PDB file of C-alpha atoms in Angstrom:
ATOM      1  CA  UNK A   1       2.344  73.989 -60.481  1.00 90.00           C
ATOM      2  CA  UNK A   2       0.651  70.682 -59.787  1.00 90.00           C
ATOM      3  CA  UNK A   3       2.753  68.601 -57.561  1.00 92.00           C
ATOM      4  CA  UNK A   4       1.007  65.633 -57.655  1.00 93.00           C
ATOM      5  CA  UNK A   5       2.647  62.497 -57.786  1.00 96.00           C
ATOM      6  CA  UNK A   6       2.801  59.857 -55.066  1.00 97.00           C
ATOM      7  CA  UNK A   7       4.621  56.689 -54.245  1.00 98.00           C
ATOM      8  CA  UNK A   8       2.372  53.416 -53.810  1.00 98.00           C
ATOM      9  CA  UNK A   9       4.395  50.629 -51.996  1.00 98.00           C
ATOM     10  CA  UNK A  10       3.110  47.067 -51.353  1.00 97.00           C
ATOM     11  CA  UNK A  11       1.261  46.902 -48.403  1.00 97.00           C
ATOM     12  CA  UNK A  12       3.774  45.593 -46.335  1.00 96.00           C
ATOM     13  CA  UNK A  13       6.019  47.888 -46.726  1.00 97.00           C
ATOM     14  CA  UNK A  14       4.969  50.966 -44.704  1.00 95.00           C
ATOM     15  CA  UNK A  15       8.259  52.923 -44.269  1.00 96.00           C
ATOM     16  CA  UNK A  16      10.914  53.881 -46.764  1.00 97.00           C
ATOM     17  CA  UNK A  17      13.852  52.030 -44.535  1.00 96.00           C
ATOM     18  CA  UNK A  18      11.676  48.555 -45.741  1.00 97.00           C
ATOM     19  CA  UNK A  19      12.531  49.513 -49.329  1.00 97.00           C
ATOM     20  CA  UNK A  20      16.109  47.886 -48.980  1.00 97.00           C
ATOM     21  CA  UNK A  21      16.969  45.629 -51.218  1.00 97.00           C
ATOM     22  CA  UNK A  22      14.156  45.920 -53.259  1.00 97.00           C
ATOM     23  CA  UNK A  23      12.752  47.556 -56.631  1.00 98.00           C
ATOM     24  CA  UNK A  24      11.581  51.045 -57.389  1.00 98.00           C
ATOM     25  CA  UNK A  25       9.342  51.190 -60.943  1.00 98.00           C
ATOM     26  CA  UNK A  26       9.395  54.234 -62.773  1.00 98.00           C
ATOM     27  CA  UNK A  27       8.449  55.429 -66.328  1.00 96.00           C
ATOM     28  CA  UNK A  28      11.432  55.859 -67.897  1.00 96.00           C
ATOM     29  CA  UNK A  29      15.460  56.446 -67.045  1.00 94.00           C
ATOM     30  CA  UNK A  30      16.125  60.759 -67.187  1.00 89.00           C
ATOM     31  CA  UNK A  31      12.302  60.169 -66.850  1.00 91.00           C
ATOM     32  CA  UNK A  32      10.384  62.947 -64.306  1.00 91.00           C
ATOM     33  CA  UNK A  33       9.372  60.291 -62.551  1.00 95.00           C
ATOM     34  CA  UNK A  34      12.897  58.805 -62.367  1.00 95.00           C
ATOM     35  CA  UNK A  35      14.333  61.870 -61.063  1.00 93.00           C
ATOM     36  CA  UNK A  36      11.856  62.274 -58.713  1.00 95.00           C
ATOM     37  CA  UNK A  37      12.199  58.617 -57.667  1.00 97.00           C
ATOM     38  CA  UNK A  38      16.199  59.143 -57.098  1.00 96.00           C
ATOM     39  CA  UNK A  39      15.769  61.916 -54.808  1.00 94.00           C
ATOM     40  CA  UNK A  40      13.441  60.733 -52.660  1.00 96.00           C
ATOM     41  CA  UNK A  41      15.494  57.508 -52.003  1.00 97.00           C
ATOM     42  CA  UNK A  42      18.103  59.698 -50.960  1.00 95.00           C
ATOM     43  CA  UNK A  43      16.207  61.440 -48.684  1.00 94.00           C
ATOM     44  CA  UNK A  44      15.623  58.610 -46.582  1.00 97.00           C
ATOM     45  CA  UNK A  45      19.245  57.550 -46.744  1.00 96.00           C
ATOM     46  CA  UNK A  46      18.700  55.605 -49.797  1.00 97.00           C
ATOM     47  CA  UNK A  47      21.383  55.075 -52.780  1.00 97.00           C
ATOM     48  CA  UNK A  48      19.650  54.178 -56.026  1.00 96.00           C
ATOM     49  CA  UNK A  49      20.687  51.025 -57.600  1.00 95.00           C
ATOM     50  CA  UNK A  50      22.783  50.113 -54.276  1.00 97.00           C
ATOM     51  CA  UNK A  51      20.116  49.783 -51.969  1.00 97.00           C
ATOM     52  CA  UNK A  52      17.458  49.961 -53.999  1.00 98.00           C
ATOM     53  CA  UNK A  53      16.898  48.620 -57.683  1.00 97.00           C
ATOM     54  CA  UNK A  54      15.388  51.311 -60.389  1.00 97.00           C
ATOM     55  CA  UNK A  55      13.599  49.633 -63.178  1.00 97.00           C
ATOM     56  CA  UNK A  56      11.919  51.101 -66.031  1.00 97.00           C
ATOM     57  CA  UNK A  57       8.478  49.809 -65.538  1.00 97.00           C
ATOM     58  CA  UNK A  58       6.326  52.184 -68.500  1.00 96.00           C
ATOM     59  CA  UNK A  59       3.179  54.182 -68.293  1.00 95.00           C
ATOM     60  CA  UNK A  60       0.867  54.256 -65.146  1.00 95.00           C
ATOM     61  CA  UNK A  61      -1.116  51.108 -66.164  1.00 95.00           C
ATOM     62  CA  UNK A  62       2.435  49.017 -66.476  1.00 97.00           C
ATOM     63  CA  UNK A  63       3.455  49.982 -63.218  1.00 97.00           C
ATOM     64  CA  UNK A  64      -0.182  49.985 -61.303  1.00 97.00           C
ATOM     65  CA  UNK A  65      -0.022  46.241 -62.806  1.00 97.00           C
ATOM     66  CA  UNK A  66       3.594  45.234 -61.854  1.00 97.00           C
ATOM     67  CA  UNK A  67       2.682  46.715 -58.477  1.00 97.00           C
ATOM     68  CA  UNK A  68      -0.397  44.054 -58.089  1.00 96.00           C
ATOM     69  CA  UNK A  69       1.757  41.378 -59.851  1.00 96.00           C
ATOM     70  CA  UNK A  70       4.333  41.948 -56.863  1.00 96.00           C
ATOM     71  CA  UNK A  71       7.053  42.744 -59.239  1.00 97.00           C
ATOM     72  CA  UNK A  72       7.633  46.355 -57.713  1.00 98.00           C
ATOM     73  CA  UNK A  73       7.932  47.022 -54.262  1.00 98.00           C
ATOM     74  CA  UNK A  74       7.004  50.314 -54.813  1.00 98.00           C
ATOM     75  CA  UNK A  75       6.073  52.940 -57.935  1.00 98.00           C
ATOM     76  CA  UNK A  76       5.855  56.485 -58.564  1.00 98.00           C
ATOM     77  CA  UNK A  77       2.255  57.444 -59.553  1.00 97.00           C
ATOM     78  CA  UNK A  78       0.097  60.088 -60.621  1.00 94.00           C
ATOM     79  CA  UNK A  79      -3.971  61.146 -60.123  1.00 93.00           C
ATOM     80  CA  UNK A  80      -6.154  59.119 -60.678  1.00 94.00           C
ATOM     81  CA  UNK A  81      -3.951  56.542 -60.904  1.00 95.00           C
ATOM     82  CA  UNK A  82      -2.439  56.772 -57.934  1.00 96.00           C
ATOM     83  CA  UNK A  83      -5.281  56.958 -55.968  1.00 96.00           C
ATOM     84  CA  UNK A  84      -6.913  53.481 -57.588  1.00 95.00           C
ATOM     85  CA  UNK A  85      -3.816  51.699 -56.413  1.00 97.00           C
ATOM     86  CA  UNK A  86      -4.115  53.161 -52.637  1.00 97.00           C
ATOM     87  CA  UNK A  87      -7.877  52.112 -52.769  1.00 96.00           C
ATOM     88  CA  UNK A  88      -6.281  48.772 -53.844  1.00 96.00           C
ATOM     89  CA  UNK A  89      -5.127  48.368 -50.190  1.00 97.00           C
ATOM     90  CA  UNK A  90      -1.465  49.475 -51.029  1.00 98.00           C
ATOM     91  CA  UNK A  91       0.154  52.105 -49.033  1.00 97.00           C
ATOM     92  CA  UNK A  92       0.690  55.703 -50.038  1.00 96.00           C
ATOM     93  CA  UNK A  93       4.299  55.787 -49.116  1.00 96.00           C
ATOM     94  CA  UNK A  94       4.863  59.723 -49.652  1.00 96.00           C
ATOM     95  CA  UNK A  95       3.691  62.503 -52.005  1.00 96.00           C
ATOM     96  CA  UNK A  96       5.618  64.688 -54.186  1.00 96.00           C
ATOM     97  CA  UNK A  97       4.259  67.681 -52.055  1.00 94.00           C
ATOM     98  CA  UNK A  98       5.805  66.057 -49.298  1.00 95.00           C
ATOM     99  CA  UNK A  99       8.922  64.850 -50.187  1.00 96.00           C
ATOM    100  CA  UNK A 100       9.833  67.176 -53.386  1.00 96.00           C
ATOM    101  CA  UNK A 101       8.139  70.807 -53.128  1.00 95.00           C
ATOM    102  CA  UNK A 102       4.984  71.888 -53.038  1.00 94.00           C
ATOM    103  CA  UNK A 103       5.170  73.189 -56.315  1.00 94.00           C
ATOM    104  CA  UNK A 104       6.314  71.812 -59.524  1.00 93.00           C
ATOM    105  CA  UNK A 105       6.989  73.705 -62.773  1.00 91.00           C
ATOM    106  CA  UNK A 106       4.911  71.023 -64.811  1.00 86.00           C
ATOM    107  CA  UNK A 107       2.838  72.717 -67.426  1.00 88.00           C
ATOM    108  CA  UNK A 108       4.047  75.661 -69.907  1.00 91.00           C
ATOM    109  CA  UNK A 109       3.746  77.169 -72.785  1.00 94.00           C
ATOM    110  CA  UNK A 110       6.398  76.997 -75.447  1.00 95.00           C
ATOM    111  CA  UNK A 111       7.159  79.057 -78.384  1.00 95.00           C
ATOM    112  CA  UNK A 112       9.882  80.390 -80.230  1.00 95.00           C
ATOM    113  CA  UNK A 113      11.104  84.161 -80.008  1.00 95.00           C
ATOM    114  CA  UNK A 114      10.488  85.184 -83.180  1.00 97.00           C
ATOM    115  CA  UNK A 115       6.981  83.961 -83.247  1.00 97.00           C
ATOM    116  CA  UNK A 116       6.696  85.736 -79.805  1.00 97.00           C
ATOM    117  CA  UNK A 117       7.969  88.710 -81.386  1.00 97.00           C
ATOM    118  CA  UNK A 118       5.769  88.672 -84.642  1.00 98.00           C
ATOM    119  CA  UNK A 119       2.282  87.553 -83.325  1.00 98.00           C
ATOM    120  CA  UNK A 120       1.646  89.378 -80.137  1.00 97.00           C
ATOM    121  CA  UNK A 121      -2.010  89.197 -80.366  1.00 97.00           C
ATOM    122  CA  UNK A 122      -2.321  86.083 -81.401  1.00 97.00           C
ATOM    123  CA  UNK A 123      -0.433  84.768 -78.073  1.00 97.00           C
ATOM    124  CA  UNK A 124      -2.718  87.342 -76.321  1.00 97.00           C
ATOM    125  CA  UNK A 125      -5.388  85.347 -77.482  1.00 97.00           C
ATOM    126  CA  UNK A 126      -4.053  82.063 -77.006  1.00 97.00           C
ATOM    127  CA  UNK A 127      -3.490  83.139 -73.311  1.00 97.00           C
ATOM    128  CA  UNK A 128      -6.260  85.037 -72.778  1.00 97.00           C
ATOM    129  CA  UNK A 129      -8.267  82.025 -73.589  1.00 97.00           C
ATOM    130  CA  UNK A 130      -6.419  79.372 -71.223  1.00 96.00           C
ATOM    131  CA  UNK A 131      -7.146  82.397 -67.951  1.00 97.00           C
ATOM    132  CA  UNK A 132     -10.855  82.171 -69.217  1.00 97.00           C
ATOM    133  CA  UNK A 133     -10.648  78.033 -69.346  1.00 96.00           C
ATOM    134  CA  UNK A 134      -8.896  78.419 -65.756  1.00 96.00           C
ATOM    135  CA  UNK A 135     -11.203  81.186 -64.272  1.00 96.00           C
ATOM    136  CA  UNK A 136     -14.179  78.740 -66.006  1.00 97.00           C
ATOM    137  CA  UNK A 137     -13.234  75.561 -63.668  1.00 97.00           C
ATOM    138  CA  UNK A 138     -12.794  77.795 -60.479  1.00 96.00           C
ATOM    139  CA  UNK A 139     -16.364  78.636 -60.950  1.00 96.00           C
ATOM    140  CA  UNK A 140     -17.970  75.879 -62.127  1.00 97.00           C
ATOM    141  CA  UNK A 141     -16.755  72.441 -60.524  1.00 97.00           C
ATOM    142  CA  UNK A 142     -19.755  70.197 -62.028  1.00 98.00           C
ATOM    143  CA  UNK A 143     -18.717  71.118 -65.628  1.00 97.00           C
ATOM    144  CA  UNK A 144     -14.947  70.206 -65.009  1.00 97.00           C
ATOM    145  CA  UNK A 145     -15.668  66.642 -63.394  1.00 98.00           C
ATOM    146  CA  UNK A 146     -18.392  65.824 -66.143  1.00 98.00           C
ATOM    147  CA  UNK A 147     -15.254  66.794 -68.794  1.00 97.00           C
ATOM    148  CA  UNK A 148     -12.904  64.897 -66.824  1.00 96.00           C
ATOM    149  CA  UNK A 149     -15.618  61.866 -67.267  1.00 97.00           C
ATOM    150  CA  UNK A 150     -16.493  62.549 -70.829  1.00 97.00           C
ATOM    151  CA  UNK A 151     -12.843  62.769 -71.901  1.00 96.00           C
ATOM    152  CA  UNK A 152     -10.572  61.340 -69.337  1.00 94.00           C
ATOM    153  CA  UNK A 153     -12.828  58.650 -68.719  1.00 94.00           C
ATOM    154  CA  UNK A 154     -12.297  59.169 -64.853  1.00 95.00           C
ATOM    155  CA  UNK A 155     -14.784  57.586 -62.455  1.00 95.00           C
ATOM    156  CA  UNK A 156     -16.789  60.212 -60.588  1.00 96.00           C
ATOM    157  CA  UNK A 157     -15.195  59.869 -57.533  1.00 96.00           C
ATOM    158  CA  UNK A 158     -12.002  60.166 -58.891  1.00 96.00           C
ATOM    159  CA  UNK A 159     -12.758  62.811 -61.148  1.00 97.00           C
ATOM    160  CA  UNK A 160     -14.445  65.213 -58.239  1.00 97.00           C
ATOM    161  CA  UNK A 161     -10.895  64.165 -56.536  1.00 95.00           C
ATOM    162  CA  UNK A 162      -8.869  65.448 -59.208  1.00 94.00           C
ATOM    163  CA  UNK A 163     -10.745  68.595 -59.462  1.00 96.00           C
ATOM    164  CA  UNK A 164      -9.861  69.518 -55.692  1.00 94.00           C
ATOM    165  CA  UNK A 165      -6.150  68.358 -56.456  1.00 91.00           C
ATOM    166  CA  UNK A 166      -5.383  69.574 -59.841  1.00 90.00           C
ATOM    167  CA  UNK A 167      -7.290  73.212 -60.092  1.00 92.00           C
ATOM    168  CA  UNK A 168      -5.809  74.808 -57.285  1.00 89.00           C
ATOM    169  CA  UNK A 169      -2.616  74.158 -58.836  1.00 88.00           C
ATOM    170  CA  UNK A 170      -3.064  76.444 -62.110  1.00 91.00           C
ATOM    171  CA  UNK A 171      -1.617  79.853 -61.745  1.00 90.00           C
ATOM    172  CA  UNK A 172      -4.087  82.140 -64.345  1.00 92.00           C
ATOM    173  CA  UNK A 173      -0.853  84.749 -64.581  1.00 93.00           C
ATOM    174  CA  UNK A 174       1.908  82.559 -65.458  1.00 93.00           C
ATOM    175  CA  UNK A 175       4.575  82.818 -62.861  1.00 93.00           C
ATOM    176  CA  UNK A 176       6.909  80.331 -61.518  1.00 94.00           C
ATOM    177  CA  UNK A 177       6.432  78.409 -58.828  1.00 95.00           C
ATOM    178  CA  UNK A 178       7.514  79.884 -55.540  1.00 94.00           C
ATOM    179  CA  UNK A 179      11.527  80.667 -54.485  1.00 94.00           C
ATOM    180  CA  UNK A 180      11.961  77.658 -52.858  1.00 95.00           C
ATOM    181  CA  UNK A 181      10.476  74.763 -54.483  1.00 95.00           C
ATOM    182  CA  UNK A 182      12.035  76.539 -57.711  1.00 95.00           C
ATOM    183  CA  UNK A 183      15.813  75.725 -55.566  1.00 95.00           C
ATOM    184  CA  UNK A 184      14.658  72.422 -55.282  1.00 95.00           C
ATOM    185  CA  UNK A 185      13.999  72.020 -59.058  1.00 94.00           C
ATOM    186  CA  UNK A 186      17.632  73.408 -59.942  1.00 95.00           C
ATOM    187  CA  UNK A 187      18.974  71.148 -57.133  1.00 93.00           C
ATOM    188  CA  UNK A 188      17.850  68.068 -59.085  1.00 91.00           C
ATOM    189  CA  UNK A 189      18.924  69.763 -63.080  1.00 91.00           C
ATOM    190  CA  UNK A 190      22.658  69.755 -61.261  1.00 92.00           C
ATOM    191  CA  UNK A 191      22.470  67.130 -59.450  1.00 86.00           C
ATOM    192  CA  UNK A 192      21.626  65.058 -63.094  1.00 83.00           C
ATOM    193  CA  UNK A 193      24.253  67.203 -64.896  1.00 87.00           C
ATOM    194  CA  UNK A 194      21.370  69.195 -66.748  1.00 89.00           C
ATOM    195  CA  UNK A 195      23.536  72.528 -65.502  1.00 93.00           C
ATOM    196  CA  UNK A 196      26.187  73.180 -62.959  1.00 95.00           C
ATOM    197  CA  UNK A 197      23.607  76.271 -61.559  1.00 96.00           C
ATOM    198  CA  UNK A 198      20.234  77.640 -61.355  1.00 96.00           C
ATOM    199  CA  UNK A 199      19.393  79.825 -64.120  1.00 96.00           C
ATOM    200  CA  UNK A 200      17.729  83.068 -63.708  1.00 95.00           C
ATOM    201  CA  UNK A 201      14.207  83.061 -64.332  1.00 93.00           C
ATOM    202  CA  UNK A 202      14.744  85.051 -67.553  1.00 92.00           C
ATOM    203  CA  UNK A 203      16.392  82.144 -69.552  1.00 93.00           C
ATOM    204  CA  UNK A 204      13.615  79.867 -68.582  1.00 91.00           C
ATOM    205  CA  UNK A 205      10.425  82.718 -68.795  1.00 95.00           C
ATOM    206  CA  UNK A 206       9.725  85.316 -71.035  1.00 96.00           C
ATOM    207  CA  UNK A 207       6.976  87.292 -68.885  1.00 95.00           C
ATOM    208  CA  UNK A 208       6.468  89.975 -71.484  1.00 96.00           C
ATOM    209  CA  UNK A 209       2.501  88.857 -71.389  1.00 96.00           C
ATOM    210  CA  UNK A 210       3.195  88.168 -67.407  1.00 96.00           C
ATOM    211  CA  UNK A 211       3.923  91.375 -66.922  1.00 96.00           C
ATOM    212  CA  UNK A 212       0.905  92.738 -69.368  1.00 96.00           C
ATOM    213  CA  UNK A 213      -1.823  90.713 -67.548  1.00 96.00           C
ATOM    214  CA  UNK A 214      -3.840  93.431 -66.846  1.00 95.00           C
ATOM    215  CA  UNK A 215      -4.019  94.590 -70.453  1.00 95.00           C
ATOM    216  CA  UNK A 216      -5.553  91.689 -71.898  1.00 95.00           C
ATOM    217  CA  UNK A 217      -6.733  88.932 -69.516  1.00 95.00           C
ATOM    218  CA  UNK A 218     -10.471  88.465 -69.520  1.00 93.00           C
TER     219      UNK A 218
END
């Protein structure tokens, strides 16, 4: 439930009513980071593409660069990312956890029905494995920011960051995030057209194995 992005502004730009007139870099258009983008613009009063510009700036690296280059006045970032380009000396504008929800319904696991339905254990297993992984970093920081090193090629600092961020955002049973960062997810799917209402947590979850923790989690 890792709600973790942030918006990096140049550094003179230290309020959100400074961002008039200017541009807003974000991944992609119906991008996450889009959406995200669009919403918090309006929260501060903001219209997209009337008061502020949204450009399609690509991945992290594009937009960390177009940020130094002074081609964005501000862009939506993730860890470690995000925190490079605030060590940079530009200014953390707002969070995600701040301006969004605290929670985000950002990872999942995705399968169809049938194989649901045909290969119970094997799911078991595949689960069963990810509470251990989970369960594994909550007791054993070191080992998580060496792997974040080894294969994320994070600096240590950053890494040992990312480990206080990111962990304590992994729910070992599965559930959605809470009630009411949940109504502000469905608030953005209508406001894009996505649906015209929030959909009950059955047509999103099958908790079949939520509901069965007990019975085969490690």
């Amino acid at each position: 439930h890792q709600s973790d992005y942030a918006w990096l502004s140049q550094p003179s730009i230290k309020s959100w009513d400074a961002l008039k007139g200017k541009t807003a870099g974000v991944s992609t258009f119906g991008s996450a980071t889009d959406q995200l983008t669009r919403y918090a613009l309006r929260r501060h009063g903001l219209v997209p593409e009337k008061d502020v510009q949204i450009v399609q700036a690509g991945p992290p690296a594009s937009i960390a660069q177009a940020l130094k280059a002074e081609r964005l006045a501000i862009g939506i970032l993730a860890p470690p990312m995000s925190w490079m380009v605030a060590d940079a000396g530009f200014n953390m504008l707002g969070s995600q956890g701040e301006e969004i929800a605290p929670q985000w319904p950002k990872h999942v696991f995705v399968a169809k029905k049938a194989f649901l339905d045909l290969n119970p254990n094997t799911v078991r297993a595949i689960l069963a494995a990810h509470v251990a992984a989970i369960q594994l970093a909550r007791a054993d920081r070191a080992l998580v920011v060496a792997t974040y090193m080894e294969r994320l090629k994070f600096q240590k600092p950053y890494a040992e960051r990312a480990y206080d961020a990111i962990v304590p955002g992994y729910d070992e049973r599965g559930s959605l995030p809470d009630t009411k960062s949940m109504e502000v997810f469905w608030s953005l799917q209508i406001e894009r057209g996505e649906t015209k209402e929030p959909w009950p947590n059955a047509r999103i979850l099958d908790d079949r194995f939520i509901r069965t923790f007990a019975d085969w989690a490690p």
